[in-house]
Each structure stands twice: as C-alpha cells, then as structure tokens.
Amino acid sequence: MSKKTSVLYYIPEDGDEADHPNVMTLDKNASQVTLKDIREAFPIPGTYYFRFKRTFKNSWIWFDVTEDSEVVPKFDGLIFVKATRLPASAAPKKSKPSVKKPASRPKPTKPAKQEPKKELEEDFLHNIEMPSSTPEFVEPQQPEIDFFSPASNTSNTPVNNDVFGEYDFPTAKPVDPWDAIKI
C-alpha cells in the first residue's frame, strides 16, 4: 500500500498566506511526487504555475520545476507549493491534427512573356524636369525648440526649466572652487 503525502500550498492572488497554507493529499510517496501529479491533483480549477520551497544553504528558496516528469523538491520533509494562477490565454494549447483541405480554386496559369518596355521607361526618366531651386511659395521653417532639451539652450546662460515648461529661471553660472585659490 502506498503512503499518502500531504502537499501544503497557497495562492497569493487569493489572499492566502504562506504561514497558513492549504493542504491536499496524494496517494504517493513524497520522494516520487512529480509536477504532473501536483497538476492533476490540484483541487482548484484553472491553470497554474507551481514553485516549490526548497532548502538552500542555511535558508530556503522558491524552486521552479518545469518538466512534468520531474520529482518535486521537499522542504523539511514536506512538499510546499506556491501556486500562481495564469490567465486563460496562457493555457497550453493542445495541438489538433492538421487536416488538409483540397484546393477549391484552379491553379493560375502563367501569363505569356512580354518584352519589357525599356524605351518608354528611358524616355520618361529623361523628360523629368527637376526644379533648380526651392519654389517661392515655400518658406523656410524654423526648427521647433524643445524646452526640455538642454541642447535647445542656445545662449550661454544656464537655465533651470521646470518639468511643465512654465517657468524659465536663469541660474548662476557654475563656479570652479579652484579658481579662487591662487598659488
């Protein structure tokens, strides 16, 4: 007869606390419990990501088991699980056998080869007139000034721009303290 194993678990999204976990039992020895066993026996419907508490040096860590066939780690002789509920869109998709549908349309026939019309292309390119200068109706535009960019400060005066760009206070020029020392 196999030994029953208690699995302690909590779901943080449900307001569960690690100090007061829920318990489920498995009809399997603790040293043989796999991730697949946990998934199949988990009492709350949904898709979950499971992390297992594991001893590490003088403390503990949350250990990720990703393969269904992996044996899950124990902590102080118990299996302790933190379950994270995944959205329905993250559920693994079961592959459906692909069924090939017969083509309902006939295959298109190849059109007869036509000689390229190079003469027309060459004439077109040679007859294009490019303007010699900018037309009179186009006015040169001033570049927009970005008040939040230090590069937009064209004067040598340091400026303190506030976050909203409403105030523009001149600030004192930086002073090098070494300039005051004369040797």
PDB file of C-alpha atoms in Angstrom:
ATOM      1  CA  MET A   1       0.000   0.000   0.000  1.00  0.00           C
ATOM      2  CA  SER A   2       1.390   3.401  -0.952  1.00  0.00           C
ATOM      3  CA  LYS A   3       1.965   6.107   1.585  1.00  0.00           C
ATOM      4  CA  LYS A   4      -0.155   9.295   1.476  1.00  0.00           C
ATOM      5  CA  THR A   5       1.698  12.554   1.091  1.00  0.00           C
ATOM      6  CA  SER A   6       0.429  15.918   2.301  1.00  0.00           C
ATOM      7  CA  VAL A   7       1.094  18.807  -0.046  1.00  0.00           C
ATOM      8  CA  LEU A   8       0.945  22.274   1.512  1.00  0.00           C
ATOM      9  CA  TYR A   9       0.036  25.024  -0.934  1.00  0.00           C
ATOM     10  CA  TYR A  10      -1.028  28.638  -1.066  1.00  0.00           C
ATOM     11  CA  ILE A  11      -2.215  31.005  -3.778  1.00  0.00           C
ATOM     12  CA  PRO A  12      -1.058  34.598  -3.109  1.00  0.00           C
ATOM     13  CA  GLU A  13      -3.600  36.070  -5.586  1.00  0.00           C
ATOM     14  CA  ASP A  14      -6.423  34.605  -3.473  1.00  0.00           C
ATOM     15  CA  GLY A  15      -5.123  36.280  -0.323  1.00  0.00           C
ATOM     16  CA  ASP A  16      -3.621  33.050   1.035  1.00  0.00           C
ATOM     17  CA  GLU A  17      -0.604  33.429   3.286  1.00  0.00           C
ATOM     18  CA  ALA A  18       2.434  31.185   3.400  1.00  0.00           C
ATOM     19  CA  ASP A  19       2.092  30.995   7.198  1.00  0.00           C
ATOM     20  CA  HIS A  20      -1.395  29.453   6.881  1.00  0.00           C
ATOM     21  CA  PRO A  21      -1.280  27.148   3.833  1.00  0.00           C
ATOM     22  CA  ASN A  22      -3.965  24.879   2.400  1.00  0.00           C
ATOM     23  CA  VAL A  23      -3.438  21.101   2.301  1.00  0.00           C
ATOM     24  CA  MET A  24      -4.166  18.430  -0.282  1.00  0.00           C
ATOM     25  CA  THR A  25      -3.156  14.769  -0.159  1.00  0.00           C
ATOM     26  CA  LEU A  26      -1.692  12.495  -2.792  1.00  0.00           C
ATOM     27  CA  ASP A  27      -1.677   8.679  -2.763  1.00  0.00           C
ATOM     28  CA  LYS A  28       2.043   8.580  -3.462  1.00  0.00           C
ATOM     29  CA  ASN A  29       5.301   8.547  -1.543  1.00  0.00           C
ATOM     30  CA  ALA A  30       6.742  12.096  -1.192  1.00  0.00           C
ATOM     31  CA  SER A  31      10.006  11.076  -2.860  1.00  0.00           C
ATOM     32  CA  GLN A  32       8.083  10.035  -6.009  1.00  0.00           C
ATOM     33  CA  VAL A  33       5.717  13.015  -6.460  1.00  0.00           C
ATOM     34  CA  THR A  34       6.170  14.734  -9.830  1.00  0.00           C
ATOM     35  CA  LEU A  35       4.960  18.057 -11.190  1.00  0.00           C
ATOM     36  CA  LYS A  36       2.373  16.143 -13.242  1.00  0.00           C
ATOM     37  CA  ASP A  37       0.970  14.592 -10.027  1.00  0.00           C
ATOM     38  CA  ILE A  38       0.605  18.068  -8.481  1.00  0.00           C
ATOM     39  CA  ARG A  39      -1.087  19.476 -11.614  1.00  0.00           C
ATOM     40  CA  GLU A  40      -3.553  16.596 -11.884  1.00  0.00           C
ATOM     41  CA  ALA A  41      -4.484  16.567  -8.179  1.00  0.00           C
ATOM     42  CA  PHE A  42      -4.649  20.331  -7.649  1.00  0.00           C
ATOM     43  CA  PRO A  43      -8.100  20.949  -6.141  1.00  0.00           C
ATOM     44  CA  ILE A  44      -8.845  24.402  -7.588  1.00  0.00           C
ATOM     45  CA  PRO A  45      -9.744  24.654 -11.292  1.00  0.00           C
ATOM     46  CA  GLY A  46      -7.596  26.774 -13.546  1.00  0.00           C
ATOM     47  CA  THR A  47      -4.121  26.876 -14.999  1.00  0.00           C
ATOM     48  CA  TYR A  48      -1.307  27.412 -12.501  1.00  0.00           C
ATOM     49  CA  TYR A  49       2.428  27.897 -12.365  1.00  0.00           C
ATOM     50  CA  PHE A  50       3.934  25.996  -9.431  1.00  0.00           C
ATOM     51  CA  ARG A  51       7.031  26.922  -7.409  1.00  0.00           C
ATOM     52  CA  PHE A  52       8.372  24.672  -4.673  1.00  0.00           C
ATOM     53  CA  LYS A  53      10.030  25.625  -1.413  1.00  0.00           C
ATOM     54  CA  ARG A  54      13.489  24.078  -1.163  1.00  0.00           C
ATOM     55  CA  THR A  55      16.371  24.212   1.299  1.00  0.00           C
ATOM     56  CA  PHE A  56      19.316  26.288   0.113  1.00  0.00           C
ATOM     57  CA  LYS A  57      22.429  26.630   2.276  1.00  0.00           C
ATOM     58  CA  ASN A  58      21.140  27.870   5.664  1.00  0.00           C
ATOM     59  CA  SER A  59      17.870  29.220   4.257  1.00  0.00           C
ATOM     60  CA  TRP A  60      15.318  28.358   1.569  1.00  0.00           C
ATOM     61  CA  ILE A  61      14.395  29.390  -1.978  1.00  0.00           C
ATOM     62  CA  TRP A  62      11.438  29.054  -4.364  1.00  0.00           C
ATOM     63  CA  PHE A  63      12.433  26.437  -6.914  1.00  0.00           C
ATOM     64  CA  ASP A  64      10.858  26.299 -10.393  1.00  0.00           C
ATOM     65  CA  VAL A  65      10.089  22.831 -11.733  1.00  0.00           C
ATOM     66  CA  THR A  66       9.214  22.978 -15.426  1.00  0.00           C
ATOM     67  CA  GLU A  67       9.093  19.373 -16.623  1.00  0.00           C
ATOM     68  CA  ASP A  68       6.018  17.309 -15.735  1.00  0.00           C
ATOM     69  CA  SER A  69       8.185  14.230 -15.184  1.00  0.00           C
ATOM     70  CA  GLU A  70      10.491  15.946 -12.643  1.00  0.00           C
ATOM     71  CA  VAL A  71      10.257  14.924  -8.997  1.00  0.00           C
ATOM     72  CA  VAL A  72       9.355  17.980  -6.923  1.00  0.00           C
ATOM     73  CA  PRO A  73      11.669  19.065  -4.085  1.00  0.00           C
ATOM     74  CA  LYS A  74      10.801  18.742  -0.401  1.00  0.00           C
ATOM     75  CA  PHE A  75      11.318  21.255   2.389  1.00  0.00           C
ATOM     76  CA  ASP A  76      11.773  19.825   5.884  1.00  0.00           C
ATOM     77  CA  GLY A  77      10.241  16.565   4.640  1.00  0.00           C
ATOM     78  CA  LEU A  78       7.121  18.305   3.247  1.00  0.00           C
ATOM     79  CA  ILE A  79       6.122  19.431  -0.220  1.00  0.00           C
ATOM     80  CA  PHE A  80       5.370  23.151  -0.056  1.00  0.00           C
ATOM     81  CA  VAL A  81       3.896  24.837  -3.153  1.00  0.00           C
ATOM     82  CA  LYS A  82       3.307  28.465  -4.139  1.00  0.00           C
ATOM     83  CA  ALA A  83       0.731  28.391  -6.957  1.00  0.00           C
ATOM     84  CA  THR A  84       0.313  31.345  -9.305  1.00  0.00           C
ATOM     85  CA  ARG A  85      -2.903  31.429 -11.328  1.00  0.00           C
ATOM     86  CA  LEU A  86      -2.237  32.032 -15.015  1.00  0.00           C
ATOM     87  CA  PRO A  87      -4.648  33.827 -17.356  1.00  0.00           C
ATOM     88  CA  ALA A  88      -6.678  31.631 -19.686  1.00  0.00           C
ATOM     89  CA  SER A  89      -4.637  32.925 -22.638  1.00  0.00           C
ATOM     90  CA  ALA A  90      -1.511  31.357 -21.093  1.00  0.00           C
ATOM     91  CA  ALA A  91      -3.027  27.868 -21.019  1.00  0.00           C
ATOM     92  CA  PRO A  92      -1.064  25.438 -23.163  1.00  0.00           C
ATOM     93  CA  LYS A  93      -2.789  24.835 -26.464  1.00  0.00           C
ATOM     94  CA  LYS A  94      -3.466  21.222 -27.311  1.00  0.00           C
ATOM     95  CA  SER A  95      -2.358  20.545 -30.840  1.00  0.00           C
ATOM     96  CA  LYS A  96      -5.086  19.405 -33.188  1.00  0.00           C
ATOM     97  CA  PRO A  97      -4.251  17.100 -36.055  1.00  0.00           C
ATOM     98  CA  SER A  98      -3.999  19.149 -39.195  1.00  0.00           C
ATOM     99  CA  VAL A  99      -6.416  18.280 -41.956  1.00  0.00           C
ATOM    100  CA  LYS A 100      -5.506  19.289 -45.470  1.00  0.00           C
ATOM    101  CA  LYS A 101      -8.392  20.714 -47.425  1.00  0.00           C
ATOM    102  CA  PRO A 102      -8.464  20.168 -51.165  1.00  0.00           C
ATOM    103  CA  ALA A 103      -7.858  23.265 -53.207  1.00  0.00           C
ATOM    104  CA  SER A 104     -11.161  24.643 -54.455  1.00  0.00           C
ATOM    105  CA  ARG A 105      -9.653  27.035 -56.975  1.00  0.00           C
ATOM    106  CA  PRO A 106      -7.763  26.037 -60.089  1.00  0.00           C
ATOM    107  CA  LYS A 107      -4.107  26.935 -60.239  1.00  0.00           C
ATOM    108  CA  PRO A 108      -3.440  30.175 -62.106  1.00  0.00           C
ATOM    109  CA  THR A 109      -1.814  29.871 -65.485  1.00  0.00           C
ATOM    110  CA  LYS A 110       1.383  31.694 -66.283  1.00  0.00           C
ATOM    111  CA  PRO A 111       0.883  34.779 -68.455  1.00  0.00           C
ATOM    112  CA  ALA A 112       2.706  34.973 -71.750  1.00  0.00           C
ATOM    113  CA  LYS A 113       6.098  36.638 -71.537  1.00  0.00           C
ATOM    114  CA  GLN A 114       6.076  40.264 -72.563  1.00  0.00           C
ATOM    115  CA  GLU A 115       9.047  42.238 -73.675  1.00  0.00           C
ATOM    116  CA  PRO A 116       9.965  44.962 -71.174  1.00  0.00           C
ATOM    117  CA  LYS A 117       9.186  48.432 -72.386  1.00  0.00           C
ATOM    118  CA  LYS A 118      12.610  49.927 -71.809  1.00  0.00           C
ATOM    119  CA  GLU A 119      12.148  52.661 -74.363  1.00  0.00           C
ATOM    120  CA  LEU A 120       9.185  54.144 -72.530  1.00  0.00           C
ATOM    121  CA  GLU A 121      10.995  53.987 -69.180  1.00  0.00           C
ATOM    122  CA  GLU A 122      14.090  55.694 -70.557  1.00  0.00           C
ATOM    123  CA  ASP A 123      12.037  58.439 -72.253  1.00  0.00           C
ATOM    124  CA  PHE A 124      10.117  59.057 -69.061  1.00  0.00           C
ATOM    125  CA  LEU A 125      13.268  59.400 -66.954  1.00  0.00           C
ATOM    126  CA  HIS A 126      14.936  61.762 -69.425  1.00  0.00           C
ATOM    127  CA  ASN A 127      11.915  64.051 -69.657  1.00  0.00           C
ATOM    128  CA  ILE A 128      11.588  64.721 -65.932  1.00  0.00           C
ATOM    129  CA  GLU A 129      12.430  68.301 -65.078  1.00  0.00           C
ATOM    130  CA  MET A 130      13.837  68.885 -61.635  1.00  0.00           C
ATOM    131  CA  PRO A 131      13.392  72.349 -60.100  1.00  0.00           C
ATOM    132  CA  SER A 132      16.610  74.317 -59.897  1.00  0.00           C
ATOM    133  CA  SER A 133      15.775  75.899 -56.551  1.00  0.00           C
ATOM    134  CA  THR A 134      13.113  75.933 -53.892  1.00  0.00           C
ATOM    135  CA  PRO A 135       9.858  77.433 -55.204  1.00  0.00           C
ATOM    136  CA  GLU A 136       8.974  80.913 -53.953  1.00  0.00           C
ATOM    137  CA  PHE A 137       5.808  79.820 -52.167  1.00  0.00           C
ATOM    138  CA  VAL A 138       7.725  77.524 -49.807  1.00  0.00           C
ATOM    139  CA  GLU A 139       9.042  79.380 -46.786  1.00  0.00           C
ATOM    140  CA  PRO A 140      11.958  78.022 -44.812  1.00  0.00           C
ATOM    141  CA  GLN A 141      10.763  76.753 -41.468  1.00  0.00           C
ATOM    142  CA  GLN A 142      12.395  77.405 -38.137  1.00  0.00           C
ATOM    143  CA  PRO A 143      13.249  74.270 -36.195  1.00  0.00           C
ATOM    144  CA  GLU A 144      10.984  73.640 -33.228  1.00  0.00           C
ATOM    145  CA  ILE A 145      12.606  74.316 -29.887  1.00  0.00           C
ATOM    146  CA  ASP A 146      12.366  71.567 -27.323  1.00  0.00           C
ATOM    147  CA  PHE A 147      12.227  73.389 -23.998  1.00  0.00           C
ATOM    148  CA  PHE A 148      13.015  70.189 -22.134  1.00  0.00           C
ATOM    149  CA  SER A 149      16.220  69.510 -24.004  1.00  0.00           C
ATOM    150  CA  PRO A 150      19.463  71.068 -22.749  1.00  0.00           C
ATOM    151  CA  ALA A 151      20.555  71.279 -26.388  1.00  0.00           C
ATOM    152  CA  SER A 152      17.805  73.829 -27.080  1.00  0.00           C
ATOM    153  CA  ASN A 153      19.507  76.413 -24.844  1.00  0.00           C
ATOM    154  CA  THR A 154      21.335  78.431 -27.481  1.00  0.00           C
ATOM    155  CA  SER A 155      22.551  81.100 -25.084  1.00  0.00           C
ATOM    156  CA  ASN A 156      25.433  80.574 -22.723  1.00  0.00           C
ATOM    157  CA  THR A 157      23.254  81.409 -19.719  1.00  0.00           C
ATOM    158  CA  PRO A 158      22.383  78.335 -17.661  1.00  0.00           C
ATOM    159  CA  VAL A 159      18.620  77.832 -17.474  1.00  0.00           C
ATOM    160  CA  ASN A 160      16.503  75.964 -14.945  1.00  0.00           C
ATOM    161  CA  ASN A 161      13.453  74.618 -16.809  1.00  0.00           C
ATOM    162  CA  ASP A 162      10.715  73.153 -14.666  1.00  0.00           C
ATOM    163  CA  VAL A 163       9.038  69.892 -15.599  1.00  0.00           C
ATOM    164  CA  PHE A 164       5.980  71.562 -17.105  1.00  0.00           C
ATOM    165  CA  GLY A 165       7.925  74.220 -19.045  1.00  0.00           C
ATOM    166  CA  GLU A 166       6.036  77.087 -17.420  1.00  0.00           C
ATOM    167  CA  TYR A 167       8.960  78.816 -15.729  1.00  0.00           C
ATOM    168  CA  ASP A 168      12.319  79.664 -17.149  1.00  0.00           C
ATOM    169  CA  PHE A 169      14.597  80.949 -14.406  1.00  0.00           C
ATOM    170  CA  PRO A 170      18.185  81.917 -15.177  1.00  0.00           C
ATOM    171  CA  THR A 171      20.548  80.329 -12.722  1.00  0.00           C
ATOM    172  CA  ALA A 172      24.002  81.319 -11.577  1.00  0.00           C
ATOM    173  CA  LYS A 173      26.888  80.231 -13.707  1.00  0.00           C
ATOM    174  CA  PRO A 174      28.819  77.374 -12.163  1.00  0.00           C
ATOM    175  CA  VAL A 175      31.905  78.472 -10.267  1.00  0.00           C
ATOM    176  CA  ASP A 176      35.031  76.395 -10.114  1.00  0.00           C
ATOM    177  CA  PRO A 177      36.236  76.479  -6.472  1.00  0.00           C
ATOM    178  CA  TRP A 178      39.818  76.006  -7.626  1.00  0.00           C
ATOM    179  CA  ASP A 179      39.731  79.369  -9.420  1.00  0.00           C
ATOM    180  CA  ALA A 180      39.636  81.166  -6.038  1.00  0.00           C
ATOM    181  CA  ILE A 181      42.910  79.548  -4.939  1.00  0.00           C
ATOM    182  CA  LYS A 182      45.936  81.374  -6.257  1.00  0.00           C
ATOM    183  CA  ILE A 183      49.320  79.836  -5.883  1.00  0.00           C
TER     184      ILE A 183
END
